[in-house]
Coordinates of C-alpha atoms in Angstrom, one line a residue:
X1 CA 60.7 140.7 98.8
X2 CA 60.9 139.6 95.8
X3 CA 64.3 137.1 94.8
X4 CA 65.6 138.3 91.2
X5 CA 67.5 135.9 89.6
X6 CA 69.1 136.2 86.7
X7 CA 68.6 133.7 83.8
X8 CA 71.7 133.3 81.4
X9 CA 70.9 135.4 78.2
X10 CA 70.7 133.0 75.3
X11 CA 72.5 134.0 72.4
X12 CA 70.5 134.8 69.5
X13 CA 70.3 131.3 67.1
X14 CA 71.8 132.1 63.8
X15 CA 69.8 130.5 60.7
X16 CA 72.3 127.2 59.6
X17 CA 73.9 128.5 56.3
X18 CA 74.1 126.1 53.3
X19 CA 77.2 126.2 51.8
X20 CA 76.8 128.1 48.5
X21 CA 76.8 126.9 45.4
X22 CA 78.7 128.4 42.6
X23 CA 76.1 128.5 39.8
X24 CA 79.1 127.7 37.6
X25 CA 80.1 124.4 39.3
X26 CA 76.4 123.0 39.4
X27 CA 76.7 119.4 39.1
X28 CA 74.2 118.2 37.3
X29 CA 73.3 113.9 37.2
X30 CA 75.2 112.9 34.2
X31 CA 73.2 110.5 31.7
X32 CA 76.5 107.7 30.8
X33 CA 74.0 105.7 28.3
X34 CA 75.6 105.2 25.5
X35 CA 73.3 105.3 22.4
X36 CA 75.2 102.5 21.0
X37 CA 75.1 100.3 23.7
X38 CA 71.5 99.0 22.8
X39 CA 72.2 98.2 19.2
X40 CA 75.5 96.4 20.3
X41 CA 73.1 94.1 22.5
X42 CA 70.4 93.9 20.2
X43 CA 72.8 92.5 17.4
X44 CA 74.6 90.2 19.9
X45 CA 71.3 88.5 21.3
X46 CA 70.0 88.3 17.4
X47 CA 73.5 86.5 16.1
X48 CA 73.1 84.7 19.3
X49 CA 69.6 83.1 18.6
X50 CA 70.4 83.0 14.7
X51 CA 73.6 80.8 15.5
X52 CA 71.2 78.7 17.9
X53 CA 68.5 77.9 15.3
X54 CA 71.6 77.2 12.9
X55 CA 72.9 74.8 15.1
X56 CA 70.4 73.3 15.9
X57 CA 69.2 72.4 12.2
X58 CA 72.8 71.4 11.4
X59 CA 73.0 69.4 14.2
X60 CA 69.2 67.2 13.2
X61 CA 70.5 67.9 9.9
X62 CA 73.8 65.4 10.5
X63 CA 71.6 63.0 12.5
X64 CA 72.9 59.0 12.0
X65 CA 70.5 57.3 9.0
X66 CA 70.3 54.8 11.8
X67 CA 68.9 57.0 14.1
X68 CA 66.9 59.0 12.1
X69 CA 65.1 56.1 10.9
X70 CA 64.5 54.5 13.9
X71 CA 62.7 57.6 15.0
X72 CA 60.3 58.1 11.9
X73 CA 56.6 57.5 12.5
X74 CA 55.1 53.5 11.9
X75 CA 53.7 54.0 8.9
X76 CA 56.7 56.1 6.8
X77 CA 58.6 52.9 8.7
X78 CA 56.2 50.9 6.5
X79 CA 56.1 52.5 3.6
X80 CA 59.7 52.3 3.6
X81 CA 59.9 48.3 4.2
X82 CA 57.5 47.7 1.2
X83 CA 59.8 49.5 -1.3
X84 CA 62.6 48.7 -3.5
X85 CA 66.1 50.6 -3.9
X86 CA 67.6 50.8 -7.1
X87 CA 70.8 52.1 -8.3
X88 CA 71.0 55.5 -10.6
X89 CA 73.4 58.2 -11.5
X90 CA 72.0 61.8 -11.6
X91 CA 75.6 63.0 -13.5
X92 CA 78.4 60.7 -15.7
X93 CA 81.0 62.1 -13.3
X94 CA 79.2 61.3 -9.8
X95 CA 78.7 58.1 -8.0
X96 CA 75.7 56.3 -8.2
X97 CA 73.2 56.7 -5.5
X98 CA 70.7 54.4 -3.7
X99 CA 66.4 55.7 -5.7
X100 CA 63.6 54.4 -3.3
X101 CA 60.7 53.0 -5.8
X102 CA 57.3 51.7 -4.4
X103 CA 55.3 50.0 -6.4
X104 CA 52.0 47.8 -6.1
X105 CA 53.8 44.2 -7.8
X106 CA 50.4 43.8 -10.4
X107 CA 51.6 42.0 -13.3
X108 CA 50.0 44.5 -16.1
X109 CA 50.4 45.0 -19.6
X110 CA 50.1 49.1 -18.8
X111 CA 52.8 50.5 -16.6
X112 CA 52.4 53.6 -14.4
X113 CA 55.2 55.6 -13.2
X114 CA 54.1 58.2 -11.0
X115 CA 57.1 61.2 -10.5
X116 CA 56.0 63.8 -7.3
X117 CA 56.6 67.5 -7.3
X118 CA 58.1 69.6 -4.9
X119 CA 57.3 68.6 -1.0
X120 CA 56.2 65.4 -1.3
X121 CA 57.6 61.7 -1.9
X122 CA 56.1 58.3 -3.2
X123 CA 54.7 58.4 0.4
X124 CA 51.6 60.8 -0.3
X125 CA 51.0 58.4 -3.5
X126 CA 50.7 55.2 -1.6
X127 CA 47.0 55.2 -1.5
X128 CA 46.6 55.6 -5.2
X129 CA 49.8 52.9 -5.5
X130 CA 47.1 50.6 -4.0
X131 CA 43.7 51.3 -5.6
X132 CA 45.3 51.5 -9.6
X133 CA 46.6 48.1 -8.6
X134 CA 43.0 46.7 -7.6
X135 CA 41.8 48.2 -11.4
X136 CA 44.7 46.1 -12.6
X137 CA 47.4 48.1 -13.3
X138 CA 51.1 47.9 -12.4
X139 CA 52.1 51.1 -10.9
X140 CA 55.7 52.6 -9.9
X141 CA 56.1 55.7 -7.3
X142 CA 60.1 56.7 -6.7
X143 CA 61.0 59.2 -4.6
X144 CA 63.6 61.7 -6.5
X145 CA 66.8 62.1 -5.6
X146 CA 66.9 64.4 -2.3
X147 CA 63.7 63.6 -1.6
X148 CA 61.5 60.5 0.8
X149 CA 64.2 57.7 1.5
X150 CA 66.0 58.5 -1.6
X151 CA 69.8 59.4 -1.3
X152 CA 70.3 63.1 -0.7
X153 CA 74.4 63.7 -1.1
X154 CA 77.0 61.5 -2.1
X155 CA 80.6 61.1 -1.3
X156 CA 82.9 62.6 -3.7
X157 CA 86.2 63.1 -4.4
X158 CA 87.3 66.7 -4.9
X159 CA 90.6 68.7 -5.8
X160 CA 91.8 70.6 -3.3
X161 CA 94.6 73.4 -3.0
X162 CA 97.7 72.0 -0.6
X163 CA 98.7 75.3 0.9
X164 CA 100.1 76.1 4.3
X165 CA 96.1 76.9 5.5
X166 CA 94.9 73.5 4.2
X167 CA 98.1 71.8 5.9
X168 CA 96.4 73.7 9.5
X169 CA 92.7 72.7 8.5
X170 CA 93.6 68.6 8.4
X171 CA 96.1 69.0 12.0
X172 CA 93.1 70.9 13.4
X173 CA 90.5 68.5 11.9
X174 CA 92.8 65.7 13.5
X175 CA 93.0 66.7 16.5
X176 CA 89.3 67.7 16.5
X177 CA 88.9 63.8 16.2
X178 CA 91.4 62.4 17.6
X179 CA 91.6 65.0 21.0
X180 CA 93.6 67.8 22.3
X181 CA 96.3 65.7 24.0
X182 CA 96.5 63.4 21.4
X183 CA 99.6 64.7 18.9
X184 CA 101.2 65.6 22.5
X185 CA 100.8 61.9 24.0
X186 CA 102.3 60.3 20.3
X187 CA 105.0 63.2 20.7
X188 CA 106.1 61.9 24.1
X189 CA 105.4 57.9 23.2
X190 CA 107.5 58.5 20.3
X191 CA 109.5 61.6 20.4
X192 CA 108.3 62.0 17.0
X193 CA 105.8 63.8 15.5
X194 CA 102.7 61.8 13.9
X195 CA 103.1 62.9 10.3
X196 CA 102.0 59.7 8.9
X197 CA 98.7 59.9 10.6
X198 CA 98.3 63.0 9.5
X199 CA 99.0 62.4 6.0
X200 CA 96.6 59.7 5.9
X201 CA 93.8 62.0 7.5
X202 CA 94.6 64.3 4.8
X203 CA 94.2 61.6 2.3
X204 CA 90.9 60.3 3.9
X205 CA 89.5 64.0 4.0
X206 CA 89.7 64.7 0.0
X207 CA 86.1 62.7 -0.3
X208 CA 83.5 65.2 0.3
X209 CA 79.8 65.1 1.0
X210 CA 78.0 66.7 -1.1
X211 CA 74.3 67.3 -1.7
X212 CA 72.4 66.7 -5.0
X213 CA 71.6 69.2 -6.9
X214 CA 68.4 67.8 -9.2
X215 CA 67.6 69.7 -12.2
X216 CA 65.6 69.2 -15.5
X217 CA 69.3 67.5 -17.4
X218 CA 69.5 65.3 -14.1
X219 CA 65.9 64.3 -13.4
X220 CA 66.0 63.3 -17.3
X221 CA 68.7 60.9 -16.7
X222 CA 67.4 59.4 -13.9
X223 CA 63.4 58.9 -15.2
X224 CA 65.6 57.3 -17.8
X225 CA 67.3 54.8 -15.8
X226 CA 64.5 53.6 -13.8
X227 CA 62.2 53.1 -16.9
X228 CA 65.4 50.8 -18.5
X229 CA 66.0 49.3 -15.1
X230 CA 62.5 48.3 -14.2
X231 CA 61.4 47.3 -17.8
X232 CA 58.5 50.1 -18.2
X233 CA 58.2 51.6 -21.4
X234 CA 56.2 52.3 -23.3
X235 CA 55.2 54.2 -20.1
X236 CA 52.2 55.9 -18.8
X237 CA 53.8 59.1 -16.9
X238 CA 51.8 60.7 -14.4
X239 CA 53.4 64.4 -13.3
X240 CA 52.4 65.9 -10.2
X241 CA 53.1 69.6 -9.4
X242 CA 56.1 70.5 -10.2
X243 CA 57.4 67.2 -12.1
X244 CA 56.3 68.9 -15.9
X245 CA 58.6 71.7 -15.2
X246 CA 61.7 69.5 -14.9
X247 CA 60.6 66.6 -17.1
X248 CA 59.6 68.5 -20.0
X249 CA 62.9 68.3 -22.1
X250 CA 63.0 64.4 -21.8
X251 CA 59.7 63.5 -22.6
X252 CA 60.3 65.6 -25.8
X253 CA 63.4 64.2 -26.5
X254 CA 62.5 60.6 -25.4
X255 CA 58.6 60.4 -26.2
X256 CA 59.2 56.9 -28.0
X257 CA 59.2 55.4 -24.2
X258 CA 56.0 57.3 -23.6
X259 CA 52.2 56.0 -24.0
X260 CA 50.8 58.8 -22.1
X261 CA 50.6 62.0 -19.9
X262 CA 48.6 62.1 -16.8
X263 CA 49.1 66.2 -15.3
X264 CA 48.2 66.2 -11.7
X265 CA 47.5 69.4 -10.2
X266 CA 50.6 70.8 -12.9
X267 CA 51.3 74.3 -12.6
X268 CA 54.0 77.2 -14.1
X269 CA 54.6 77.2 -10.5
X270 CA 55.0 74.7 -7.4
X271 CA 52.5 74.5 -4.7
X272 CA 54.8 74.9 -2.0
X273 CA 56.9 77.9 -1.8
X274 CA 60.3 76.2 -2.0
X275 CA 61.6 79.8 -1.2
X276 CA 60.7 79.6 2.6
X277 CA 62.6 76.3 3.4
X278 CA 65.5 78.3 2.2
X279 CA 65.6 80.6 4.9
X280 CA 67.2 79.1 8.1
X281 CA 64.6 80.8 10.5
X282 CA 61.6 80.6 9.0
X283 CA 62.3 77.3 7.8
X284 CA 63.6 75.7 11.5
X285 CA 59.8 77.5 13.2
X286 CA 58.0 76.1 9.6
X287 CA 59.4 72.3 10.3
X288 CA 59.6 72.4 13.9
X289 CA 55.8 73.0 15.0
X290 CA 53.0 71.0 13.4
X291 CA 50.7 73.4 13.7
X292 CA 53.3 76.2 11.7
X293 CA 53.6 73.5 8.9
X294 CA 49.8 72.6 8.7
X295 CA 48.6 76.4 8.5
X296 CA 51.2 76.7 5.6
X297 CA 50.3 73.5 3.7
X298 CA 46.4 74.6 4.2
X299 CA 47.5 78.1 2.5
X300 CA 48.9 76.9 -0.4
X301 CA 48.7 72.7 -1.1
X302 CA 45.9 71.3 1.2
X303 CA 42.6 73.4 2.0
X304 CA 41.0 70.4 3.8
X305 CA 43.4 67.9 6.3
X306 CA 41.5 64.6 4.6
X307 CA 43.7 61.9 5.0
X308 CA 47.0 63.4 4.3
X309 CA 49.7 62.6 6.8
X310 CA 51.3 66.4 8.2
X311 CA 53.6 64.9 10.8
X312 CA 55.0 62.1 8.0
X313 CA 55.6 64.9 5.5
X314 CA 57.3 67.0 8.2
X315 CA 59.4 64.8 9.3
X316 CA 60.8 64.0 5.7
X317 CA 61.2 66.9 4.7
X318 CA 63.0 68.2 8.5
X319 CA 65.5 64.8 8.2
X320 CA 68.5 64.6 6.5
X321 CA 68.2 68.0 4.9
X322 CA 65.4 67.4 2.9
X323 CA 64.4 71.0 3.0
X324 CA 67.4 72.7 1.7
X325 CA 67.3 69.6 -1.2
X326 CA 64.1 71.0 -1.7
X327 CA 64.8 74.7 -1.5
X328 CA 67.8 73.8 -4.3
X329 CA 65.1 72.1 -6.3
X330 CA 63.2 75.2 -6.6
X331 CA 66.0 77.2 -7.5
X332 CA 66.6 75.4 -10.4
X333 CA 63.4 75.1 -11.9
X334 CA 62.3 76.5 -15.5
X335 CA 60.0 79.0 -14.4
X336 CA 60.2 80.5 -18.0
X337 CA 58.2 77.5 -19.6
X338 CA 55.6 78.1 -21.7
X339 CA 53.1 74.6 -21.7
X340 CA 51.5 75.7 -24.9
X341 CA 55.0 75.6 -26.6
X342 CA 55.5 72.0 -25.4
X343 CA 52.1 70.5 -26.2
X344 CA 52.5 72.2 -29.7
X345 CA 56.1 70.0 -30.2
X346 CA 56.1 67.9 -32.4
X347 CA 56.7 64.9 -30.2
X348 CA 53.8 66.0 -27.9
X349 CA 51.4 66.2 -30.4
X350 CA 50.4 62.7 -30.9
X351 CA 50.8 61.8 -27.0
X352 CA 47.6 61.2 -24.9
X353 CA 47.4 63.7 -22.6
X354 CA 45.5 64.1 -19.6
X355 CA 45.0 67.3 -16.7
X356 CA 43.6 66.5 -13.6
X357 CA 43.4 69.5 -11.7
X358 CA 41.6 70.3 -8.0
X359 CA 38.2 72.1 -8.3
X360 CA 39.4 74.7 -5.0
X361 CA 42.1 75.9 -8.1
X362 CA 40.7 75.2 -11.3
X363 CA 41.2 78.4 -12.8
X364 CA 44.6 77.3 -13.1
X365 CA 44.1 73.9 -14.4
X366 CA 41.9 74.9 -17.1
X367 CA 44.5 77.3 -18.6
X368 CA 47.2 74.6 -18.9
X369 CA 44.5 72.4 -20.3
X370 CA 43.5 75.0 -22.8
X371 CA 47.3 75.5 -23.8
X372 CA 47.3 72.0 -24.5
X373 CA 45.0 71.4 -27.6
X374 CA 44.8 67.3 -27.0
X375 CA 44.5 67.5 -23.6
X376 CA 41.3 66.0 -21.6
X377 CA 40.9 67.8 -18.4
X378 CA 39.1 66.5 -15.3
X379 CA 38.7 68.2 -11.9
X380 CA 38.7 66.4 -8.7
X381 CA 37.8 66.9 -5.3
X382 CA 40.8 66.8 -3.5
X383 CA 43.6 69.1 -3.2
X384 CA 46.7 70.2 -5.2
X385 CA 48.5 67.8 -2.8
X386 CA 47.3 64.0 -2.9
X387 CA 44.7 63.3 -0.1
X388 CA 43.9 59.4 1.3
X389 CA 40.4 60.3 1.2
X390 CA 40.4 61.0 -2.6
X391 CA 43.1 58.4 -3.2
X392 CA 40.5 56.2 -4.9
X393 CA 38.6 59.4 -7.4
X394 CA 42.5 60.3 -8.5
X395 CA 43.4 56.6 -9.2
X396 CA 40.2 55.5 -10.8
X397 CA 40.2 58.6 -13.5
X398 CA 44.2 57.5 -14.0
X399 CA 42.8 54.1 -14.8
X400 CA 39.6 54.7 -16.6
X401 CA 42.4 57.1 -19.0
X402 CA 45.2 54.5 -19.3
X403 CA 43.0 51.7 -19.9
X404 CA 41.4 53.7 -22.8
X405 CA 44.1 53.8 -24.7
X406 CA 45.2 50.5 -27.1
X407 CA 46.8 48.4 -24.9
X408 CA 50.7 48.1 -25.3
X409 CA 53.1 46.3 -26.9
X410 CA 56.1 44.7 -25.1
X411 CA 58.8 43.2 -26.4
X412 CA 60.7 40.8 -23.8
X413 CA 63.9 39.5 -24.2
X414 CA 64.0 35.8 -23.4
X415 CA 67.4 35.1 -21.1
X416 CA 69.6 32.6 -22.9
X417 CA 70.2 29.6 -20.4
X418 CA 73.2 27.7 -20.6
X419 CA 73.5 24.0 -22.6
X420 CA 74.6 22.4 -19.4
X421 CA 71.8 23.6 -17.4
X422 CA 69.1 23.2 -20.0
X423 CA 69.9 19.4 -19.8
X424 CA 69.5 19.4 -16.0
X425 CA 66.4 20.9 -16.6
X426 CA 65.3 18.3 -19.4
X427 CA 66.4 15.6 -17.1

């Protein structure tokens, strides 16, 4: 017999519904990015690096002389303790400021004063300083004014509004110095406020640094002074680069002190582009990796390393703010100056004149020695910045030129010495 049992009937499953969607409400993911949002971070992390390099080249820039000299490579250390400093003013209304000369101390009848161009110092010249003096022949490198160890600002007095904003600028500038807590602590000490030492902060901030700004008037006055100062005319000058361009307009007017010309590697335009170390990026990547500043001096001054010194010139030009002296240089240059217009002067004319020029850029060397009617032009083997290796070739065809010439004619003034000392001597 067969037991039926009965099963309990499982209700049907219903399919799960999904909650519908009203096509109207679809939510779609929204996209929040605003399109501005990357340019607002691009600028900010530009400003940010740009106020970093800034800094940072202000910061080397205001080194201590002390310091920065004390780091300086041996032989720029050297160079420095076999020169002399002489006293010169670039402008009637400024102070006088300290020149650096180097020179080789030969007791000559024929004087040599050698003025660089653009990027360089008496410190690439050293070599030749050395091997004109073994041909026996005095010979005087300076460094110009914002350049090598010369001075490259001065302390001036200026005029300055005394309005409520300048009254904030010396309390802020106080306290900067003094410290935050500093007019608070005399206010409590005292129970006055310190308005005499901030008068006399006011008084001490009217001097002002400022740099020099060299041009053709200025260079004038000083190639002036050191010829007087160091007894040297009549002269033989010898004008490397970019020293024709702001020289010209005082050898014509002074050419009386002047025996002869000697163009080295003298151009319508520098060697170096002066424009670059105006630029605070390029200039802080140019001057702070060697191997940025060789590959630029190989483009445009020096073709084959040789003997000249990269790091030396580097670091002069990096210290102190020797490239924005040199960047203010460029600036003011004559680049309108026509060399066949100043050889055909009358006060040229009768000048010796010589052009040495590199063979790599001839091409541009013979055209300022065809402009120049008198002119005797020689090429040499080095390049349009002075080499160690070709140091000797450069100061021998100087010498072989100067030493061709009549030999010249000094007048020196015998010191009076006193009665009373005369007899001492006597005695």
């Amino acid at each position: 017999m067969a037991i039926i049992t009965e099963e309990p009937e499982q209700e049907p499953q219903q399919p799960i519904q999904k909650p519908k969607t009203n096509p109207t409400n679809t939510t779609k993911p929204q996209n929040n990015t605003n399109p501005f949002t990357f340019w607002f971070y691009f600028t900010l992390s530009v400003s940010l690096v740009t106020l970093i390099f800034i800094s940072f080249s202000s910061l080397y820039s205001s080194q201590d002389p002390k310091q920065w000299f004390l780091s300086l490579p041996s032989s720029l250390r050297h160079h420095y303790s076999s020169g002399r400093i002489i006293k010169v003013q670039t402008s009637p209304n400024r102070s006088p400021i300290e020149l650096f000369t180097f020179q080789n101390g030969v007791k000559s009848t024929e004087n040599v004063l050698i003025v660089h161009g653009l990027g360089v110092s008496s410190f690439s010249f050293r070599g030749m300083v050395d091997s004109l003096g073994s041909r026996g022949v005095r010979v005087i490198a300076v460094d110009l004014p914002g350049s090598g160890f010369s001075d490259r600002s001065t302390m001036e007095v200026a005029e300055r509004s005394d309005g409520s904003l300048q009254r904030l600028r010396d309390v802020y500038g106080l306290i900067q110095e003094k410290g935050i807590f500093w007019a608070f602590d005399q206010i409590v000490e005292t129970g006055q406020i310190p308005y005499e030492e901030i008068m006399k902060s006011r008084v001490l901030e009217r001097k002002n640094v400022k740099f020099i700004e060299l041009g053709s008037e200025e260079l004038g006055r000083v190639l002036g002074q050191v010829i007087q100062t160091m007894n040297l005319a009549p002269v033989h000058l010898v004008l490397h680069d970019s020293a024709l361009l702001m020289s010209a307009n005082w050898v014509v007017e002074n050419s009386g002190l002047v025996k002869s010309i000697t163009l080295v590697d003298t151009g319508l335009k520098p060697a170096l582009p002066s424009l670059v170390l105006g630029l605070p990026l390029i200039r802080e990547f140019l001057l702070g990796y060697s191997l940025a500043y060789e590959r630029l001096i190989r483009s445009c001054c020096v073709k084959k390393i040789g003997g000249f010194d990269f790091q030396a010139s580097r670091v002069l030009l990096k210290g102190r703010d020797g490239s924005r002296a040199i960047a203010d240089m460029g600036r003011r240059l004559n680049y309108s100056f026509s060399i066949g217009e100043w050889g055909g002067s009358d006060a040229i004319k009768g000048l010796p004149i010589q052009v040495l020029w590199s063979k790599e850029w001839s091409e541009e060397g013979r055209r300022a020695a065809e402009a120049l009617s008198q002119a005797k032009f020689v090429e040499h083997s080095g390049g349009r910045w002075p080499q160690e290796d070709t140091a000797d070739e450069l100061a021998e065809n100087i010498a072989e030129f100067v030493t061709s010439l009549p030999k010249s004619v000094r007048q020196t003034e015998e010191e009076h010495i006193p009665e009373h000392i005369q007899k001492m001597f006597d005695k």
